mmCIF file of C-alpha atoms in Angstrom:
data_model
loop_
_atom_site.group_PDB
_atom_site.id
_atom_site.type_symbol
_atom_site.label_atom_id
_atom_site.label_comp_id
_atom_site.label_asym_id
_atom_site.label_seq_id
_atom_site.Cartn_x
_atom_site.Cartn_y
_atom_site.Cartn_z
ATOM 1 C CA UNK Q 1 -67.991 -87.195 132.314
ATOM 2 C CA UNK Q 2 -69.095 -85.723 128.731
ATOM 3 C CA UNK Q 3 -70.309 -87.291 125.701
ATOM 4 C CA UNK Q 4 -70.283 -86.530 122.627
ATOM 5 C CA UNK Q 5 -72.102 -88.804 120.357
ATOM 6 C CA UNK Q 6 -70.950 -87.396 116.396
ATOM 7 C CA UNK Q 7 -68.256 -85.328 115.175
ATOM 8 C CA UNK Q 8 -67.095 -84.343 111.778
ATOM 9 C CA UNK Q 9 -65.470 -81.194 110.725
ATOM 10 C CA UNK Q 10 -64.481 -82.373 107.133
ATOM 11 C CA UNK Q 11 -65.956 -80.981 103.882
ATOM 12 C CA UNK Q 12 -66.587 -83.842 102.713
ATOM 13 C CA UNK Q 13 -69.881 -85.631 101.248
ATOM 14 C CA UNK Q 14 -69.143 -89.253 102.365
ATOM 15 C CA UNK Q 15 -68.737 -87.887 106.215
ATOM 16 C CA UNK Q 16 -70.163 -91.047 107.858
ATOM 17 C CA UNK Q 17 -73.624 -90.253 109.463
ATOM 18 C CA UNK Q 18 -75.420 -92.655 112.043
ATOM 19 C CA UNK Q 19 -78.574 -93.599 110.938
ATOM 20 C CA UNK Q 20 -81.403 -91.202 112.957
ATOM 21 C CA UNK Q 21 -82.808 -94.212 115.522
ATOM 22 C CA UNK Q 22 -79.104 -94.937 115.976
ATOM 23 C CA UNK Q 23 -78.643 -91.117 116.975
ATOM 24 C CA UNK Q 24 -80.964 -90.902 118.996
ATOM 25 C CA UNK Q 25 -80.691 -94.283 120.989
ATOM 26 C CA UNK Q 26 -76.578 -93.698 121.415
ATOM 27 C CA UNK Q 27 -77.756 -90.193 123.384
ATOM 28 C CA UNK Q 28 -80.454 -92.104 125.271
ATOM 29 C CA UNK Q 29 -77.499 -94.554 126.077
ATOM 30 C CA UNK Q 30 -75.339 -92.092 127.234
ATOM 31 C CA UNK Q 31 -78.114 -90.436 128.735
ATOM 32 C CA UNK Q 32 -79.089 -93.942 130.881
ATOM 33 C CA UNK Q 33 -75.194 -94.349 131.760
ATOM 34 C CA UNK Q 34 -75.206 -90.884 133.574
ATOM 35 C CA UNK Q 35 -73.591 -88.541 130.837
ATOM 36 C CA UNK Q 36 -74.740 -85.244 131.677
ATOM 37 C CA UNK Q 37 -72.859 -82.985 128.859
ATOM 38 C CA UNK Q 38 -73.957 -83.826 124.926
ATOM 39 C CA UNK Q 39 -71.939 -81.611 122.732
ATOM 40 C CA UNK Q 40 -73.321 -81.332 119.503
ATOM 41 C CA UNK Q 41 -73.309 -78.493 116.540
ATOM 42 C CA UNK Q 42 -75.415 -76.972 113.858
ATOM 43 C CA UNK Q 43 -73.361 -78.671 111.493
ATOM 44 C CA UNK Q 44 -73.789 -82.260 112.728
ATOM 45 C CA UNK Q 45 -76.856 -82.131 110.993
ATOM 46 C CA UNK Q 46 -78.526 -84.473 114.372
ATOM 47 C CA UNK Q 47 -79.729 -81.860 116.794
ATOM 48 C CA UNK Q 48 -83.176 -83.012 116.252
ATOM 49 C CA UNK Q 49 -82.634 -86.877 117.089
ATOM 50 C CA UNK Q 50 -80.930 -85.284 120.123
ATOM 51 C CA UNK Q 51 -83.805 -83.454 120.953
ATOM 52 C CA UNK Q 52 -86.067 -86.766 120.662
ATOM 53 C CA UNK Q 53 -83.705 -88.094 123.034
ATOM 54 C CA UNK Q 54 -83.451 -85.164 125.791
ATOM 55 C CA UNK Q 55 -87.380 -85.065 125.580
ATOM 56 C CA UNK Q 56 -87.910 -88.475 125.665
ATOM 57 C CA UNK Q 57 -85.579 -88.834 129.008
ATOM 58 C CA UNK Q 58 -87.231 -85.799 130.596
ATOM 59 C CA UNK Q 59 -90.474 -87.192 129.675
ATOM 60 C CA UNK Q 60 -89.850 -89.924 131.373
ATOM 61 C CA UNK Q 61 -88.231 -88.712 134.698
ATOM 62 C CA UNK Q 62 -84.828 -89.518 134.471
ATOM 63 C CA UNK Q 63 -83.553 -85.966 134.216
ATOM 64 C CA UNK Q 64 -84.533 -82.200 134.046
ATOM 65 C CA UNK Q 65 -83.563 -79.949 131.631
ATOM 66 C CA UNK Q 66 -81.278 -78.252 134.276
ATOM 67 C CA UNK Q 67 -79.982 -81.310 134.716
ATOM 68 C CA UNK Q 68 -78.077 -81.132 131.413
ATOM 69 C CA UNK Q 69 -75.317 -79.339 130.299
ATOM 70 C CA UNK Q 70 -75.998 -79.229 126.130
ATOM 71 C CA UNK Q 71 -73.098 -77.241 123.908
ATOM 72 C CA UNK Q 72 -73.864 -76.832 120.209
ATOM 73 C CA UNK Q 73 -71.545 -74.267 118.397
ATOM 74 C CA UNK Q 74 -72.107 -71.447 114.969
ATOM 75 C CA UNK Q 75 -70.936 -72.708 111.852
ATOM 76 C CA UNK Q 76 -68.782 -71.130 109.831
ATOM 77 C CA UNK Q 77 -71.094 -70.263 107.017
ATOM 78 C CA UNK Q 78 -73.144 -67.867 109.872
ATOM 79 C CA UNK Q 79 -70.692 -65.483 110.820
ATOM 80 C CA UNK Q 80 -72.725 -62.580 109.480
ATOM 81 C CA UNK Q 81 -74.672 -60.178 112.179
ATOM 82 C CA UNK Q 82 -77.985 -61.325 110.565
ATOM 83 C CA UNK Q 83 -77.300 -64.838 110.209
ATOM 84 C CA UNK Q 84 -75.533 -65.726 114.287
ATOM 85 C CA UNK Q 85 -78.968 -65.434 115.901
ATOM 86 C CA UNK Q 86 -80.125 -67.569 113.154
ATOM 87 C CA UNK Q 87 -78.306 -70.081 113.433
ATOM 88 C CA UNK Q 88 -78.666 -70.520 117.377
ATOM 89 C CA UNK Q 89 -82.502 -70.198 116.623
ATOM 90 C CA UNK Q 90 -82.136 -73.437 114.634
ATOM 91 C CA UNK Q 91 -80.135 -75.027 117.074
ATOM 92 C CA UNK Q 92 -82.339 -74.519 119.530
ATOM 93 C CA UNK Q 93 -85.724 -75.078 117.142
ATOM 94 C CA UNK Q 94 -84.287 -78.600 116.308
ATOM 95 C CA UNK Q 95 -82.981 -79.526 120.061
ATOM 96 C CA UNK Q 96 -86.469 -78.216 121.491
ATOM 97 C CA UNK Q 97 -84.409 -75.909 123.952
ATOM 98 C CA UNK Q 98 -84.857 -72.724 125.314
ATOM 99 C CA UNK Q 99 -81.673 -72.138 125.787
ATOM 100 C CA UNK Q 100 -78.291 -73.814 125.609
ATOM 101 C CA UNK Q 101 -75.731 -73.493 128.003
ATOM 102 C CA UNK Q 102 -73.109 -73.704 125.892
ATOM 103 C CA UNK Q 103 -72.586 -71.794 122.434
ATOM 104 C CA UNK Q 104 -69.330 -71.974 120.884
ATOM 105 C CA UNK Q 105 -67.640 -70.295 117.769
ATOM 106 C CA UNK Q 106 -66.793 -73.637 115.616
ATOM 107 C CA UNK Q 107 -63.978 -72.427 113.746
ATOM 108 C CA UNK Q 108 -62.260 -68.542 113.253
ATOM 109 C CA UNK Q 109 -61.984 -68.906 109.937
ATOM 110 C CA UNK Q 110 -65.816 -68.014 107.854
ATOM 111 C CA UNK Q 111 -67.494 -69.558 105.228
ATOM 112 C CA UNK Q 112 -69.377 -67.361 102.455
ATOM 113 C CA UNK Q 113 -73.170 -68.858 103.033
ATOM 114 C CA UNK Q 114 -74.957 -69.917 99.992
ATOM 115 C CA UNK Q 115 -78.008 -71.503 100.615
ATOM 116 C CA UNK Q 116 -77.831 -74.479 103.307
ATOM 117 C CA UNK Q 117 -74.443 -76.016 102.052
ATOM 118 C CA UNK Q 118 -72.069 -75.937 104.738
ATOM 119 C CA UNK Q 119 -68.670 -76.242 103.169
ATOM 120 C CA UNK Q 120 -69.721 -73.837 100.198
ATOM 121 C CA UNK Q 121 -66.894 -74.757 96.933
ATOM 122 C CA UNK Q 122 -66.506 -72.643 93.372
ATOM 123 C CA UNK Q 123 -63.878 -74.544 90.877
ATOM 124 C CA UNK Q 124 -63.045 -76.879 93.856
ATOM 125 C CA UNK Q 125 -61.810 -74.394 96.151
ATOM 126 C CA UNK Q 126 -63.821 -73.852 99.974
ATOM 127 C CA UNK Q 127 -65.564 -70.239 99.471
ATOM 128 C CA UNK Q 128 -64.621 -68.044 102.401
ATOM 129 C CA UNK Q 129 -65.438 -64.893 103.979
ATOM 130 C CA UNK Q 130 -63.527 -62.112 105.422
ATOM 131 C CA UNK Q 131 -65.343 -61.327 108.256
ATOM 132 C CA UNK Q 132 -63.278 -60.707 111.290
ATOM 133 C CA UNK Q 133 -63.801 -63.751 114.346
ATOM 134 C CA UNK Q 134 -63.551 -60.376 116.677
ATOM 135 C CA UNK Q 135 -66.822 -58.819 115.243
ATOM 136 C CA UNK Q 136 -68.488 -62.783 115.511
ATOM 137 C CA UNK Q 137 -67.833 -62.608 118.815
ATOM 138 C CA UNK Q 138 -69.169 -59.701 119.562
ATOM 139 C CA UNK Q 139 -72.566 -61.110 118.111
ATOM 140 C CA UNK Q 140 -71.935 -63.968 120.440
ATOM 141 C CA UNK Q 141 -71.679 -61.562 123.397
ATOM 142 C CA UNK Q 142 -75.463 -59.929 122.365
ATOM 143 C CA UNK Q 143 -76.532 -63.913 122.049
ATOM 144 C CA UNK Q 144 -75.553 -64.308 125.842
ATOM 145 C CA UNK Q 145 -77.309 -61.028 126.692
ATOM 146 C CA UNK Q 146 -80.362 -62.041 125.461
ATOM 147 C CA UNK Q 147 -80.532 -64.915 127.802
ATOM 148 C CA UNK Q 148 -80.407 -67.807 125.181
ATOM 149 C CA UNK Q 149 -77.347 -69.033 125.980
ATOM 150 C CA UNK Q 150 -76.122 -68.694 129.195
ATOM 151 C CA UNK Q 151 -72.084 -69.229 128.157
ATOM 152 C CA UNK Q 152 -70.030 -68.349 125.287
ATOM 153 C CA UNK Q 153 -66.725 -70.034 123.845
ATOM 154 C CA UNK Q 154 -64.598 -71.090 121.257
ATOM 155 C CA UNK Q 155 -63.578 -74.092 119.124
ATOM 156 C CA UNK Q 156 -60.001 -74.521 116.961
ATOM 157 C CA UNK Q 157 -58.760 -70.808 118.857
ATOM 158 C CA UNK Q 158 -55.283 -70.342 118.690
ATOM 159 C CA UNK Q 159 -53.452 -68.774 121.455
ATOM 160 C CA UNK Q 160 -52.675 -65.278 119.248
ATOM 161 C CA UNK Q 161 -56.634 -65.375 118.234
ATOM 162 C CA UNK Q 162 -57.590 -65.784 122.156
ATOM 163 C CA UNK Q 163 -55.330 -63.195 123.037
ATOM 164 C CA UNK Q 164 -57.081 -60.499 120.734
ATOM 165 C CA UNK Q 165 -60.403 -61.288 121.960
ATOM 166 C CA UNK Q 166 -59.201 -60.929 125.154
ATOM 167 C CA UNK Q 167 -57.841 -57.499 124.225
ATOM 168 C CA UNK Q 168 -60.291 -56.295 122.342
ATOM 169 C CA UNK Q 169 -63.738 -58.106 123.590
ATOM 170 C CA UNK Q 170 -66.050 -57.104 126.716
ATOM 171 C CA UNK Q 171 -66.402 -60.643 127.657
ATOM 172 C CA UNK Q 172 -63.952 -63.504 127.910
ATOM 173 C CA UNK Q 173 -63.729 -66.962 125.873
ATOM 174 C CA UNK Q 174 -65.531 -69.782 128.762
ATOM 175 C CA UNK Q 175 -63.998 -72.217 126.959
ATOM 176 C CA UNK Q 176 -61.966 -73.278 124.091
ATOM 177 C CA UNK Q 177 -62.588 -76.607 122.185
ATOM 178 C CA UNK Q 178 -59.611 -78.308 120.862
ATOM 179 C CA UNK Q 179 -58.186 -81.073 119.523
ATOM 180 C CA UNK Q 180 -56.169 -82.932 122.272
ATOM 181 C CA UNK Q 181 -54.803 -86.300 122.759
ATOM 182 C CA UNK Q 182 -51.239 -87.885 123.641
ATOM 183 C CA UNK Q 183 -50.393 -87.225 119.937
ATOM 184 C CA UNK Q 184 -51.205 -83.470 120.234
ATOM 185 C CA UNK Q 185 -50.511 -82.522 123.865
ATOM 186 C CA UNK Q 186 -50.257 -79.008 123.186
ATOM 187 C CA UNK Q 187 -48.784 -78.177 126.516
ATOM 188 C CA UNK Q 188 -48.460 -74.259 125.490
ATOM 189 C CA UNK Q 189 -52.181 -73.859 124.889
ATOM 190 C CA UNK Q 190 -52.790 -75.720 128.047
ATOM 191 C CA UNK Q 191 -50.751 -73.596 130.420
ATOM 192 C CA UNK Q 192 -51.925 -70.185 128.500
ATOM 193 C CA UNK Q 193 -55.902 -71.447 129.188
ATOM 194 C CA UNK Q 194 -55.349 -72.280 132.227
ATOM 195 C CA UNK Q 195 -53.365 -69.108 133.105
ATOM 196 C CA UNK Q 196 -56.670 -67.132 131.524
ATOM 197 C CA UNK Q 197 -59.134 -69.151 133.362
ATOM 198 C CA UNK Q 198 -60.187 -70.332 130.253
ATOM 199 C CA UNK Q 199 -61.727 -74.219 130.511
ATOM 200 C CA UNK Q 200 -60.369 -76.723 127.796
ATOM 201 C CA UNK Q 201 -62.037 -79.337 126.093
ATOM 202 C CA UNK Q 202 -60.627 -82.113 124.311
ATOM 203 C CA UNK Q 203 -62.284 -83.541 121.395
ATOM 204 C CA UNK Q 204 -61.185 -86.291 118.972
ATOM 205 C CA UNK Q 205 -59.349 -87.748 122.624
ATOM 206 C CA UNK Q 206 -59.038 -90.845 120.670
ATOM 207 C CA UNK Q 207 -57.524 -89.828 117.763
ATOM 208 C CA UNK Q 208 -60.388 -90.150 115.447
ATOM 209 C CA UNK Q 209 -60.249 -93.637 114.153
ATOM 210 C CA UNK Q 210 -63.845 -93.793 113.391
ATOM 211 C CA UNK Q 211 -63.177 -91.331 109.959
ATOM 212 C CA UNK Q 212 -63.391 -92.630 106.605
ATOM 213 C CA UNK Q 213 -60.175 -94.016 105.289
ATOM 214 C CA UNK Q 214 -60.047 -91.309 102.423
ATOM 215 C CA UNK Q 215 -59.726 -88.753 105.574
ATOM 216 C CA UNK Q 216 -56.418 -90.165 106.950
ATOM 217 C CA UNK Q 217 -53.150 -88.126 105.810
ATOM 218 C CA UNK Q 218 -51.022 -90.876 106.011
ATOM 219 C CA UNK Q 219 -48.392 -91.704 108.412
ATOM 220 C CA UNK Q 220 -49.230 -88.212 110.657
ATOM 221 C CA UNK Q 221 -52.554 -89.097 111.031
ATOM 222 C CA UNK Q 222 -53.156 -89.896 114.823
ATOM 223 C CA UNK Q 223 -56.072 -93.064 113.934
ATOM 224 C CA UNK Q 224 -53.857 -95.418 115.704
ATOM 225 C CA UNK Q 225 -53.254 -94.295 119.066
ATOM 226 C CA UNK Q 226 -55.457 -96.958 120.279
ATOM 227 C CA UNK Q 227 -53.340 -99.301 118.793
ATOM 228 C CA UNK Q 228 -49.490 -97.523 120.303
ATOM 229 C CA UNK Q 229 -47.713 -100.147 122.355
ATOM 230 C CA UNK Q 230 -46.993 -97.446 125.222
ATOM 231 C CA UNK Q 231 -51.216 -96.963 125.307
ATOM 232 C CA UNK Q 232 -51.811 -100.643 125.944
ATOM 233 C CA UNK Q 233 -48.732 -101.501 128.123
ATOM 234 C CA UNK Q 234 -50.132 -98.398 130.179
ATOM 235 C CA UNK Q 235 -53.679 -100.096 129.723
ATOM 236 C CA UNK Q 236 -52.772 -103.898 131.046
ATOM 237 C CA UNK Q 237 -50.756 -102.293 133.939
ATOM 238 C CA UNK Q 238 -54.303 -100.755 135.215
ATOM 239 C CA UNK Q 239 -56.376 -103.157 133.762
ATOM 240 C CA UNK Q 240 -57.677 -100.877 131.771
ATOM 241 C CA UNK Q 241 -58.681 -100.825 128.008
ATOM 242 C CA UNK Q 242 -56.548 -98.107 125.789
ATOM 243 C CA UNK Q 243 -59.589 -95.624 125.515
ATOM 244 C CA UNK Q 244 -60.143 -95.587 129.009
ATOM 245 C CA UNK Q 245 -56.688 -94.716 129.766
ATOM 246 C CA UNK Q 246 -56.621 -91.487 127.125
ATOM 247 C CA UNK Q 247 -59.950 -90.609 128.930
ATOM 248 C CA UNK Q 248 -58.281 -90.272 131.921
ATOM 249 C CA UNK Q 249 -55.244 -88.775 130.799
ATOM 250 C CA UNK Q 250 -57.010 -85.510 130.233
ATOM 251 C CA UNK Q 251 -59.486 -85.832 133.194
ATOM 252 C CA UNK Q 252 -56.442 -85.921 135.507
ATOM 253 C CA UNK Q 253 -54.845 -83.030 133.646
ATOM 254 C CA UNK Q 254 -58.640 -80.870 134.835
ATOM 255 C CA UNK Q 255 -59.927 -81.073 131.306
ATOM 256 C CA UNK Q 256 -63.361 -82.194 129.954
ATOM 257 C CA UNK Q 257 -63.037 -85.494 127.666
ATOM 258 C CA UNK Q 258 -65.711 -85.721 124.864
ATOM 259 C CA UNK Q 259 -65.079 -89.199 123.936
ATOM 260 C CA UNK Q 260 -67.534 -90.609 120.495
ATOM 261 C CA UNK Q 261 -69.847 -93.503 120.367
ATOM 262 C CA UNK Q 262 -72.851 -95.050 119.234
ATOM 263 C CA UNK Q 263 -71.931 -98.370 121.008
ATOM 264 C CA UNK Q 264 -73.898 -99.452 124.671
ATOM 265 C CA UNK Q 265 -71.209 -101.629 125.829
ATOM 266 C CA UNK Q 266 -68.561 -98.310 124.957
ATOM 267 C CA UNK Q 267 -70.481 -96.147 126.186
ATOM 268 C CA UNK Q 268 -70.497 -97.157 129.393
ATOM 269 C CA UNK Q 269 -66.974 -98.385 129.609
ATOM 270 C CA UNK Q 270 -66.124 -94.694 128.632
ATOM 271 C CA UNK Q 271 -67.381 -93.927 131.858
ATOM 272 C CA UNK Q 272 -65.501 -96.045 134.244
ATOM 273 C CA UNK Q 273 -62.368 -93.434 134.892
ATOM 274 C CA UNK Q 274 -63.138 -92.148 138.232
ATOM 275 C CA UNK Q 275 -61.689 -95.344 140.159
ATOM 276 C CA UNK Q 276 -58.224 -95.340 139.329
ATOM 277 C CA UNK Q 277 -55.413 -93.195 138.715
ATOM 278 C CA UNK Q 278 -52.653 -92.606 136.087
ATOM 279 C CA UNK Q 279 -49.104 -92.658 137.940
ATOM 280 C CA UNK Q 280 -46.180 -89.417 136.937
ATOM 281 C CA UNK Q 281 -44.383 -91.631 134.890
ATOM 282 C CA UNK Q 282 -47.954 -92.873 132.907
ATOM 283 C CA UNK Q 283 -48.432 -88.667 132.292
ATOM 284 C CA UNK Q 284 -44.951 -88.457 131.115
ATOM 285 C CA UNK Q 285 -44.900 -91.277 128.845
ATOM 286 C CA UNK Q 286 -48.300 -90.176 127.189
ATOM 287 C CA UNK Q 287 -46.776 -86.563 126.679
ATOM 288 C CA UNK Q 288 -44.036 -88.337 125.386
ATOM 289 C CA UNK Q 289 -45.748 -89.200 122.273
ATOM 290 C CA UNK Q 290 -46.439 -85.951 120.972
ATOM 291 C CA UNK Q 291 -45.925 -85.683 117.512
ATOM 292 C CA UNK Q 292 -48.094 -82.745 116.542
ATOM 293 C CA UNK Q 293 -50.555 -84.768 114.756
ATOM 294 C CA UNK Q 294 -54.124 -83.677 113.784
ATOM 295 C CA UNK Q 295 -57.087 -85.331 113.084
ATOM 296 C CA UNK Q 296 -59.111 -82.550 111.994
ATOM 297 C CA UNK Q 297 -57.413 -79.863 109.783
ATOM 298 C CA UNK Q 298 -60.183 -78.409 107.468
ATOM 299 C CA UNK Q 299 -57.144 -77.996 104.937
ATOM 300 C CA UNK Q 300 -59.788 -76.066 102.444
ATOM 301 C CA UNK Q 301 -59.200 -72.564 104.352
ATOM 302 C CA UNK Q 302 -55.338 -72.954 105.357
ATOM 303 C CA UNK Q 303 -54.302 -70.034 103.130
ATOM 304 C CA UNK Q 304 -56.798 -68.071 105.010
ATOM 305 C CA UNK Q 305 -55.096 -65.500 107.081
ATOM 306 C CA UNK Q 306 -57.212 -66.229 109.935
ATOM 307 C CA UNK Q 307 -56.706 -69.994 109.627
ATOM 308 C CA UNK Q 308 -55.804 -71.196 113.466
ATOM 309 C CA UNK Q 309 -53.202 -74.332 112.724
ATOM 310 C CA UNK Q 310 -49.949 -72.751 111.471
#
């Protein structure tokens, strides 16, 4: 089971932050509850309150550092040569790490890096760069060289952009990050993944209710799949509440779940999926609601040419 205790990927200002203690109590939680996977990013702007939190657990026994699997990923405004190591350097600075095990690409597309803003605007419109996700990679590959992180993947990857990394890259994708959830199955990317033995994870499994009203796009925003009646008839028939059952629709599909929360009593329940089963017919009726709707678009760079959700 994997945790993942914040996640925003909207350029926006009022992105809701926890408050630092409750950062770095929710990972101490999770920590307590037996998560063993904390996916963060150099954009979550919280690496260091997880830091406090992995130290403060190792200091006290309850697990080793190679007891942990952490993922943080390369934002979008460090795509240049120069600035990749840089950016894991921080990462790993504000974690207290000395290496992560997990380094992902966040998104293809690149941001033009002025100063520390992250989602960098001129006249309103997202600044972005034209530097090929092929040539990032490569950097990636030299960052797994060097020992500091000891696997390499992806985040927002189409299929076409995995294929040309595949084709043109010395070492393959470990995993690709995605949105997933019974209102995005995205069966295609699923089957090509697994046919490349690339490992999926699904973030925003819940539909990402937890955003800011003035992020919803209206009636194709997924924010309610908590709330669909085929969710909670599947829930009552297991006894089960709704988020438990989309946590183990994609553990029983042999994908990691990061699931989001800064709640005791959730995170724990988030845990309790390993002691029952979803039947055929629950899988089919939870593909059955695909609709093709996002949570997380980052709609500033869709006229980019290298923009992944077209």
């Amino acid at each position: 089971m994997v945790y993942e205790w914040y996640r925003s990927s909207y350029p926006s200002k009022k992105s809701p932050h926890l408050p630092r203690t409750s950062v770095q109590g929710a990972v101490e939680a999770a920590i307590a509850a037996g998560y063993r996977h904390i996916d963060t990013a150099h954009n979550y702007k919280n690496e260091v309150d997880i830091g406090k939190a992995l130290r403060s657990k190792i200091q006290q026994g309850v697990i080793r550092r190679q007891d942990m699997f952490i993922v943080s990923k390369l934002w979008c405004t460090h795509h240049a040569p120069e600035d990749i190591p840089e950016c894991l350097n921080k990462s790993l600075n504000d974690l207290q790490l000395d290496y992560l095990d997990l380094y992902l690409v966040h998104f293809p597309v690149g941001l033009k890096k002025m100063g520390d803003d992250l989602f960098p605007k001129k006249d309103g419109k997202m600044l972005t760069s034209d530097i090929d996700y092929v040539d990032v990679w490569r950097g990636m590959e030299a960052l797994q060289a060097s020992g500091k992180v000891k696997s390499i993947g992806v985040s927002n990857f189409s299929i076409l952009q995995l294929e040309r990394l595949l084709a043109l890259c010395r070492l393959p994708p470990a995993v690709n990050q995605i949105e997933l959830h019974p209102y995005l199955v995205q069966t295609e990317m699923i089957e090509f993944c697994k046919s490349k033995s690339i490992a999926l994870t699904a973030y925003s499994p819940f539909g990402s209710p937890q955003r800011p009203p003035e992020m919803f796009r209206g009636v194709l925003d997924p924010h309610k799949l908590l709330e669909d009646p085929v969710v909670a008839d599947i829930a009552k028939k297991h006894r089960r509440s709704p988020a438990q059952v989309l946590l183990r629709y994609h553990v029983q599909q042999g994908i990691a779940v990061i699931p989001k929360s800064d709640k005791p009593h959730r995170i724990l329940e988030n845990t309790k999926i390993f002691d029952f089963s979803l039947t055929e017919e629950d899988m089919r009726a939870l593909r059955g609601l695909d609709r093709g709707w996002r949570a997380c678009m980052l709609e500033g760079v869709k006229s980019h040419p290298y923009y992944p959700f077209v």
